[in-house]
PDB file of N, CA and C in Angstrom:
ATOM      1  N   MET A   1      64.917  12.190  29.256  1.00  0.00           N
ATOM      2  CA  MET A   1      64.702  10.774  29.089  1.00  0.00           C
ATOM      3  C   MET A   1      64.162  10.530  27.704  1.00  0.00           C
ATOM      4  N   SER A   2      64.749   9.577  27.021  1.00  0.00           N
ATOM      5  CA  SER A   2      64.204   9.187  25.736  1.00  0.00           C
ATOM      6  C   SER A   2      64.743   7.816  25.357  1.00  0.00           C
ATOM      7  N   ALA A   3      63.959   7.166  24.529  1.00  0.00           N
ATOM      8  CA  ALA A   3      64.368   5.889  23.960  1.00  0.00           C
ATOM      9  C   ALA A   3      64.084   5.969  22.471  1.00  0.00           C
ATOM     10  N   SER A   4      64.933   5.360  21.688  1.00  0.00           N
ATOM     11  CA  SER A   4      64.724   5.392  20.238  1.00  0.00           C
ATOM     12  C   SER A   4      65.274   4.117  19.616  1.00  0.00           C
ATOM     13  N   ILE A   5      64.773   3.835  18.432  1.00  0.00           N
ATOM     14  CA  ILE A   5      65.278   2.708  17.661  1.00  0.00           C
ATOM     15  C   ILE A   5      66.397   3.240  16.782  1.00  0.00           C
ATOM     16  N   VAL A   6      67.596   2.744  16.991  1.00  0.00           N
ATOM     17  CA  VAL A   6      68.748   3.178  16.218  1.00  0.00           C
ATOM     18  C   VAL A   6      68.743   2.481  14.868  1.00  0.00           C
ATOM     19  N   SER A   7      68.507   1.172  14.886  1.00  0.00           N
ATOM     20  CA  SER A   7      68.408   0.422  13.631  1.00  0.00           C
ATOM     21  C   SER A   7      67.553  -0.818  13.851  1.00  0.00           C
ATOM     22  N   SER A   8      66.915  -1.226  12.784  1.00  0.00           N
ATOM     23  CA  SER A   8      66.082  -2.426  12.824  1.00  0.00           C
ATOM     24  C   SER A   8      66.352  -3.213  11.554  1.00  0.00           C
ATOM     25  N   GLU A   9      66.994  -4.356  11.735  1.00  0.00           N
ATOM     26  CA  GLU A   9      67.336  -5.200  10.598  1.00  0.00           C
ATOM     27  C   GLU A   9      66.630  -6.537  10.739  1.00  0.00           C
ATOM     28  N   THR A  10      66.927  -7.452   9.845  1.00  0.00           N
ATOM     29  CA  THR A  10      66.243  -8.736   9.831  1.00  0.00           C
ATOM     30  C   THR A  10      66.401  -9.503  11.143  1.00  0.00           C
ATOM     31  N   LYS A  11      67.604  -9.533  11.702  1.00  0.00           N
ATOM     32  CA  LYS A  11      67.843 -10.357  12.884  1.00  0.00           C
ATOM     33  C   LYS A  11      68.186  -9.566  14.137  1.00  0.00           C
ATOM     34  N   THR A  12      68.278  -8.246  14.032  1.00  0.00           N
ATOM     35  CA  THR A  12      68.630  -7.454  15.210  1.00  0.00           C
ATOM     36  C   THR A  12      67.856  -6.138  15.247  1.00  0.00           C
ATOM     37  N   ILE A  13      67.619  -5.685  16.468  1.00  0.00           N
ATOM     38  CA  ILE A  13      67.048  -4.368  16.718  1.00  0.00           C
ATOM     39  C   ILE A  13      67.990  -3.681  17.692  1.00  0.00           C
ATOM     40  N   VAL A  14      68.407  -2.469  17.363  1.00  0.00           N
ATOM     41  CA  VAL A  14      69.284  -1.713  18.242  1.00  0.00           C
ATOM     42  C   VAL A  14      68.483  -0.547  18.812  1.00  0.00           C
ATOM     43  N   LEU A  15      68.381  -0.523  20.150  1.00  0.00           N
ATOM     44  CA  LEU A  15      67.656   0.529  20.855  1.00  0.00           C
ATOM     45  C   LEU A  15      68.652   1.412  21.590  1.00  0.00           C
ATOM     46  N   GLN A  16      68.318   2.692  21.714  1.00  0.00           N
ATOM     47  CA  GLN A  16      69.147   3.619  22.471  1.00  0.00           C
ATOM     48  C   GLN A  16      68.303   4.251  23.559  1.00  0.00           C
ATOM     49  N   VAL A  17      68.834   4.286  24.774  1.00  0.00           N
ATOM     50  CA  VAL A  17      68.138   4.870  25.924  1.00  0.00           C
ATOM     51  C   VAL A  17      68.999   6.007  26.460  1.00  0.00           C
ATOM     52  N   GLU A  18      68.378   7.163  26.659  1.00  0.00           N
ATOM     53  CA  GLU A  18      69.084   8.317  27.209  1.00  0.00           C
ATOM     54  C   GLU A  18      68.372   8.772  28.483  1.00  0.00           C
ATOM     55  N   VAL A  19      69.126   8.852  29.572  1.00  0.00           N
ATOM     56  CA  VAL A  19      68.576   9.247  30.860  1.00  0.00           C
ATOM     57  C   VAL A  19      69.448  10.353  31.449  1.00  0.00           C
ATOM     58  N   SER A  20      68.828  11.451  31.824  1.00  0.00           N
ATOM     59  CA  SER A  20      69.553  12.548  32.461  1.00  0.00           C
ATOM     60  C   SER A  20      69.765  12.218  33.936  1.00  0.00           C
ATOM     61  N   VAL A  21      70.996  12.377  34.408  1.00  0.00           N
ATOM     62  CA  VAL A  21      71.313  12.104  35.803  1.00  0.00           C
ATOM     63  C   VAL A  21      71.866  13.353  36.490  1.00  0.00           C
ATOM     64  N   GLU A  22      71.452  14.521  36.024  1.00  0.00           N
ATOM     65  CA  GLU A  22      71.979  15.784  36.546  1.00  0.00           C
ATOM     66  C   GLU A  22      71.596  16.040  37.996  1.00  0.00           C
ATOM     67  N   SER A  23      70.344  15.826  38.329  1.00  0.00           N
ATOM     68  CA  SER A  23      69.924  16.140  39.693  1.00  0.00           C
ATOM     69  C   SER A  23      68.864  15.151  40.151  1.00  0.00           C
ATOM     70  N   GLY A  24      68.621  15.166  41.435  1.00  0.00           N
ATOM     71  CA  GLY A  24      67.591  14.299  41.983  1.00  0.00           C
ATOM     72  C   GLY A  24      68.172  13.277  42.925  1.00  0.00           C
ATOM     73  N   SER A  25      67.290  12.681  43.672  1.00  0.00           N
ATOM     74  CA  SER A  25      67.705  11.637  44.609  1.00  0.00           C
ATOM     75  C   SER A  25      67.877  10.318  43.857  1.00  0.00           C
ATOM     76  N   MET A  26      68.424   9.353  44.519  1.00  0.00           N
ATOM     77  CA  MET A  26      68.612   8.028  43.933  1.00  0.00           C
ATOM     78  C   MET A  26      67.270   7.444  43.506  1.00  0.00           C
ATOM     79  N   LEU A  27      66.239   7.625  44.334  1.00  0.00           N
ATOM     80  CA  LEU A  27      64.909   7.106  44.023  1.00  0.00           C
ATOM     81  C   LEU A  27      64.350   7.758  42.760  1.00  0.00           C
ATOM     82  N   GLU A  28      64.502   9.080  42.637  1.00  0.00           N
ATOM     83  CA  GLU A  28      64.018   9.778  41.442  1.00  0.00           C
ATOM     84  C   GLU A  28      64.766   9.325  40.192  1.00  0.00           C
ATOM     85  N   LEU A  29      66.077   9.130  40.319  1.00  0.00           N
ATOM     86  CA  LEU A  29      66.870   8.673  39.178  1.00  0.00           C
ATOM     87  C   LEU A  29      66.490   7.246  38.769  1.00  0.00           C
ATOM     88  N   GLU A  30      66.233   6.388  39.751  1.00  0.00           N
ATOM     89  CA  GLU A  30      65.783   5.029  39.444  1.00  0.00           C
ATOM     90  C   GLU A  30      64.439   5.054  38.723  1.00  0.00           C
ATOM     91  N   ASP A  31      63.535   5.920  39.166  1.00  0.00           N
ATOM     92  CA  ASP A  31      62.234   6.051  38.496  1.00  0.00           C
ATOM     93  C   ASP A  31      62.403   6.530  37.060  1.00  0.00           C
ATOM     94  N   GLU A  32      63.285   7.497  36.868  1.00  0.00           N
ATOM     95  CA  GLU A  32      63.558   8.018  35.523  1.00  0.00           C
ATOM     96  C   GLU A  32      64.132   6.921  34.621  1.00  0.00           C
ATOM     97  N   LEU A  33      65.049   6.142  35.168  1.00  0.00           N
ATOM     98  CA  LEU A  33      65.632   5.029  34.416  1.00  0.00           C
ATOM     99  C   LEU A  33      64.560   4.003  34.066  1.00  0.00           C
ATOM    100  N   GLN A  34      63.692   3.685  35.006  1.00  0.00           N
ATOM    101  CA  GLN A  34      62.624   2.710  34.759  1.00  0.00           C
ATOM    102  C   GLN A  34      61.684   3.192  33.660  1.00  0.00           C
ATOM    103  N   ARG A  35      61.334   4.473  33.664  1.00  0.00           N
ATOM    104  CA  ARG A  35      60.471   5.020  32.608  1.00  0.00           C
ATOM    105  C   ARG A  35      61.136   4.918  31.236  1.00  0.00           C
ATOM    106  N   ALA A  36      62.436   5.230  31.184  1.00  0.00           N
ATOM    107  CA  ALA A  36      63.166   5.153  29.914  1.00  0.00           C
ATOM    108  C   ALA A  36      63.245   3.711  29.417  1.00  0.00           C
ATOM    109  N   LEU A  37      63.488   2.774  30.325  1.00  0.00           N
ATOM    110  CA  LEU A  37      63.564   1.364  29.933  1.00  0.00           C
ATOM    111  C   LEU A  37      62.202   0.842  29.477  1.00  0.00           C
ATOM    112  N   ASN A  38      61.130   1.287  30.131  1.00  0.00           N
ATOM    113  CA  ASN A  38      59.787   0.893  29.698  1.00  0.00           C
ATOM    114  C   ASN A  38      59.491   1.412  28.300  1.00  0.00           C
ATOM    115  N   GLU A  39      59.903   2.648  28.026  1.00  0.00           N
ATOM    116  CA  GLU A  39      59.706   3.211  26.691  1.00  0.00           C
ATOM    117  C   GLU A  39      60.478   2.404  25.653  1.00  0.00           C
ATOM    118  N   ALA A  40      61.717   2.037  25.978  1.00  0.00           N
ATOM    119  CA  ALA A  40      62.516   1.212  25.067  1.00  0.00           C
ATOM    120  C   ALA A  40      61.860  -0.149  24.858  1.00  0.00           C
ATOM    121  N   GLY A  41      61.306  -0.717  25.906  1.00  0.00           N
ATOM    122  CA  GLY A  41      60.607  -2.000  25.786  1.00  0.00           C
ATOM    123  C   GLY A  41      59.402  -1.910  24.871  1.00  0.00           C
ATOM    124  N   ARG A  42      58.637  -0.817  24.983  1.00  0.00           N
ATOM    125  CA  ARG A  42      57.486  -0.627  24.098  1.00  0.00           C
ATOM    126  C   ARG A  42      57.922  -0.510  22.646  1.00  0.00           C
ATOM    127  N   LEU A  43      58.985   0.261  22.403  1.00  0.00           N
ATOM    128  CA  LEU A  43      59.478   0.416  21.038  1.00  0.00           C
ATOM    129  C   LEU A  43      59.990  -0.914  20.470  1.00  0.00           C
ATOM    130  N   GLY A  44      60.730  -1.652  21.293  1.00  0.00           N
ATOM    131  CA  GLY A  44      61.248  -2.948  20.846  1.00  0.00           C
ATOM    132  C   GLY A  44      60.137  -3.942  20.553  1.00  0.00           C
ATOM    133  N   THR A  45      59.137  -3.980  21.410  1.00  0.00           N
ATOM    134  CA  THR A  45      58.005  -4.883  21.202  1.00  0.00           C
ATOM    135  C   THR A  45      57.237  -4.510  19.938  1.00  0.00           C
ATOM    136  N   GLN A  46      57.094  -3.221  19.708  1.00  0.00           N
ATOM    137  CA  GLN A  46      56.413  -2.757  18.502  1.00  0.00           C
ATOM    138  C   GLN A  46      57.147  -3.250  17.241  1.00  0.00           C
ATOM    139  N   GLU A  47      58.462  -3.185  17.254  1.00  0.00           N
ATOM    140  CA  GLU A  47      59.239  -3.665  16.104  1.00  0.00           C
ATOM    141  C   GLU A  47      59.126  -5.181  15.955  1.00  0.00           C
ATOM    142  N   ILE A  48      59.160  -5.903  17.070  1.00  0.00           N
ATOM    143  CA  ILE A  48      59.074  -7.365  17.019  1.00  0.00           C
ATOM    144  C   ILE A  48      57.712  -7.811  16.482  1.00  0.00           C
ATOM    145  N   LEU A  49      56.643  -7.132  16.895  1.00  0.00           N
ATOM    146  CA  LEU A  49      55.314  -7.493  16.419  1.00  0.00           C
ATOM    147  C   LEU A  49      55.170  -7.312  14.907  1.00  0.00           C
ATOM    148  N   LYS A  50      55.955  -6.404  14.341  1.00  0.00           N
ATOM    149  CA  LYS A  50      55.926  -6.217  12.888  1.00  0.00           C
ATOM    150  C   LYS A  50      56.383  -7.472  12.148  1.00  0.00           C
ATOM    151  N   LEU A  51      57.208  -8.300  12.806  1.00  0.00           N
ATOM    152  CA  LEU A  51      57.668  -9.547  12.189  1.00  0.00           C
ATOM    153  C   LEU A  51      56.518 -10.520  11.952  1.00  0.00           C
ATOM    154  N   PHE A  52      55.466 -10.423  12.773  1.00  0.00           N
ATOM    155  CA  PHE A  52      54.339 -11.336  12.679  1.00  0.00           C
ATOM    156  C   PHE A  52      53.190 -10.756  11.858  1.00  0.00           C
ATOM    157  N   GLU A  53      53.353  -9.547  11.352  1.00  0.00           N
ATOM    158  CA  GLU A  53      52.287  -8.861  10.644  1.00  0.00           C
ATOM    159  C   GLU A  53      52.236  -9.324   9.191  1.00  0.00           C
ATOM    160  N   PRO A  54      51.046  -9.698   8.693  1.00  0.00           N
ATOM    161  CA  PRO A  54      50.925 -10.086   7.289  1.00  0.00           C
ATOM    162  C   PRO A  54      51.176  -8.882   6.373  1.00  0.00           C
ATOM    163  N   ALA A  55      51.500  -9.152   5.133  1.00  0.00           N
ATOM    164  CA  ALA A  55      51.815  -8.091   4.174  1.00  0.00           C
ATOM    165  C   ALA A  55      50.656  -7.120   3.969  1.00  0.00           C
ATOM    166  N   ASN A  56      49.411  -7.613   4.019  1.00  0.00           N
ATOM    167  CA  ASN A  56      48.258  -6.733   3.791  1.00  0.00           C
ATOM    168  C   ASN A  56      47.814  -5.997   5.050  1.00  0.00           C
ATOM    169  N   LYS A  57      48.540  -6.164   6.159  1.00  0.00           N
ATOM    170  CA  LYS A  57      48.288  -5.473   7.428  1.00  0.00           C
ATOM    171  C   LYS A  57      46.992  -5.885   8.119  1.00  0.00           C
ATOM    172  N   LYS A  58      46.321  -6.925   7.645  1.00  0.00           N
ATOM    173  CA  LYS A  58      45.096  -7.405   8.285  1.00  0.00           C
ATOM    174  C   LYS A  58      45.432  -8.639   9.112  1.00  0.00           C
ATOM    175  N   PRO A  59      44.871  -8.759  10.325  1.00  0.00           N
ATOM    176  CA  PRO A  59      45.161  -9.939  11.138  1.00  0.00           C
ATOM    177  C   PRO A  59      44.604 -11.209  10.497  1.00  0.00           C
ATOM    178  N   ILE A  60      45.342 -12.290  10.628  1.00  0.00           N
ATOM    179  CA  ILE A  60      44.874 -13.581  10.147  1.00  0.00           C
ATOM    180  C   ILE A  60      43.887 -14.107  11.179  1.00  0.00           C
ATOM    181  N   VAL A  61      42.669 -14.439  10.766  1.00  0.00           N
ATOM    182  CA  VAL A  61      41.624 -14.852  11.693  1.00  0.00           C
ATOM    183  C   VAL A  61      41.326 -16.335  11.503  1.00  0.00           C
ATOM    184  N   VAL A  62      41.371 -17.079  12.620  1.00  0.00           N
ATOM    185  CA  VAL A  62      41.030 -18.499  12.635  1.00  0.00           C
ATOM    186  C   VAL A  62      40.058 -18.694  13.789  1.00  0.00           C
ATOM    187  N   ASN A  63      38.856 -19.153  13.499  1.00  0.00           N
ATOM    188  CA  ASN A  63      37.834 -19.365  14.526  1.00  0.00           C
ATOM    189  C   ASN A  63      37.583 -18.104  15.358  1.00  0.00           C
ATOM    190  N   GLN A  64      37.481 -16.973  14.726  1.00  0.00           N
ATOM    191  CA  GLN A  64      37.191 -15.676  15.343  1.00  0.00           C
ATOM    192  C   GLN A  64      38.310 -15.144  16.233  1.00  0.00           C
ATOM    193  N   PHE A  65      39.493 -15.723  16.189  1.00  0.00           N
ATOM    194  CA  PHE A  65      40.621 -15.250  16.978  1.00  0.00           C
ATOM    195  C   PHE A  65      41.785 -14.961  16.048  1.00  0.00           C
ATOM    196  N   GLY A  66      42.633 -14.016  16.465  1.00  0.00           N
ATOM    197  CA  GLY A  66      43.850 -13.748  15.708  1.00  0.00           C
ATOM    198  C   GLY A  66      44.747 -14.974  15.737  1.00  0.00           C
ATOM    199  N   LEU A  67      45.534 -15.175  14.696  1.00  0.00           N
ATOM    200  CA  LEU A  67      46.364 -16.369  14.576  1.00  0.00           C
ATOM    201  C   LEU A  67      47.509 -16.391  15.595  1.00  0.00           C
ATOM    202  N   LEU A  68      48.041 -15.238  15.938  1.00  0.00           N
ATOM    203  CA  LEU A  68      49.170 -15.186  16.857  1.00  0.00           C
ATOM    204  C   LEU A  68      48.681 -15.360  18.288  1.00  0.00           C
ATOM    205  N   LYS A  69      48.941 -16.511  18.873  1.00  0.00           N
ATOM    206  CA  LYS A  69      48.536 -16.802  20.242  1.00  0.00           C
ATOM    207  C   LYS A  69      49.771 -17.204  21.033  1.00  0.00           C
ATOM    208  N   ARG A  70      49.904 -16.685  22.213  1.00  0.00           N
ATOM    209  CA  ARG A  70      51.037 -17.017  23.072  1.00  0.00           C
ATOM    210  C   ARG A  70      50.529 -17.320  24.477  1.00  0.00           C
ATOM    211  N   PHE A  71      51.186 -18.241  25.156  1.00  0.00           N
ATOM    212  CA  PHE A  71      50.851 -18.534  26.537  1.00  0.00           C
ATOM    213  C   PHE A  71      51.778 -17.742  27.451  1.00  0.00           C
ATOM    214  N   PHE A  72      51.216 -16.991  28.395  1.00  0.00           N
ATOM    215  CA  PHE A  72      51.975 -16.247  29.378  1.00  0.00           C
ATOM    216  C   PHE A  72      51.518 -16.739  30.743  1.00  0.00           C
ATOM    217  N   GLY A  73      52.316 -17.542  31.391  1.00  0.00           N
ATOM    218  CA  GLY A  73      51.935 -18.090  32.687  1.00  0.00           C
ATOM    219  C   GLY A  73      50.722 -18.980  32.537  1.00  0.00           C
ATOM    220  N   CYS A  74      49.693 -18.717  33.326  1.00  0.00           N
ATOM    221  CA  CYS A  74      48.489 -19.536  33.308  1.00  0.00           C
ATOM    222  C   CYS A  74      47.406 -18.973  32.398  1.00  0.00           C
ATOM    223  N   SER A  75      47.594 -17.763  31.899  1.00  0.00           N
ATOM    224  CA  SER A  75      46.535 -17.164  31.091  1.00  0.00           C
ATOM    225  C   SER A  75      46.923 -17.137  29.622  1.00  0.00           C
ATOM    226  N   LEU A  76      45.937 -17.250  28.759  1.00  0.00           N
ATOM    227  CA  LEU A  76      46.139 -17.185  27.320  1.00  0.00           C
ATOM    228  C   LEU A  76      45.835 -15.764  26.868  1.00  0.00           C
ATOM    229  N   ARG A  77      46.782 -15.148  26.177  1.00  0.00           N
ATOM    230  CA  ARG A  77      46.564 -13.817  25.626  1.00  0.00           C
ATOM    231  C   ARG A  77      46.596 -13.924  24.125  1.00  0.00           C
ATOM    232  N   ILE A  78      45.673 -13.299  23.480  1.00  0.00           N
ATOM    233  CA  ILE A  78      45.616 -13.305  22.026  1.00  0.00           C
ATOM    234  C   ILE A  78      46.114 -11.940  21.548  1.00  0.00           C
ATOM    235  N   ILE A  79      47.138 -11.940  20.707  1.00  0.00           N
ATOM    236  CA  ILE A  79      47.734 -10.713  20.228  1.00  0.00           C
ATOM    237  C   ILE A  79      47.379 -10.548  18.749  1.00  0.00           C
ATOM    238  N   GLU A  80      46.672  -9.490  18.412  1.00  0.00           N
ATOM    239  CA  GLU A  80      46.356  -9.210  17.022  1.00  0.00           C
ATOM    240  C   GLU A  80      47.184  -8.034  16.567  1.00  0.00           C
ATOM    241  N   THR A  81      47.785  -8.173  15.412  1.00  0.00           N
ATOM    242  CA  THR A  81      48.606  -7.083  14.882  1.00  0.00           C
ATOM    243  C   THR A  81      47.834  -6.316  13.855  1.00  0.00           C
TER     244      THR A  81
END
């Protein structure tokens, strides 16, 4: 199982996921696939967060909070890069 970034350009990110399906039950293979997809999601999110990162690599601070704020459902999460 592995996930990797094949290319990362201005408007696109290409991820590659590799999952071995040689042996195991359907449940084990589904778990393996889920782990690989989660790894790809982490890599993709890491690349996307770089788009919001300032050139000096320091978070922009406004009123003691990072500038990048997003609403997820009912809770507010503050993401600092």
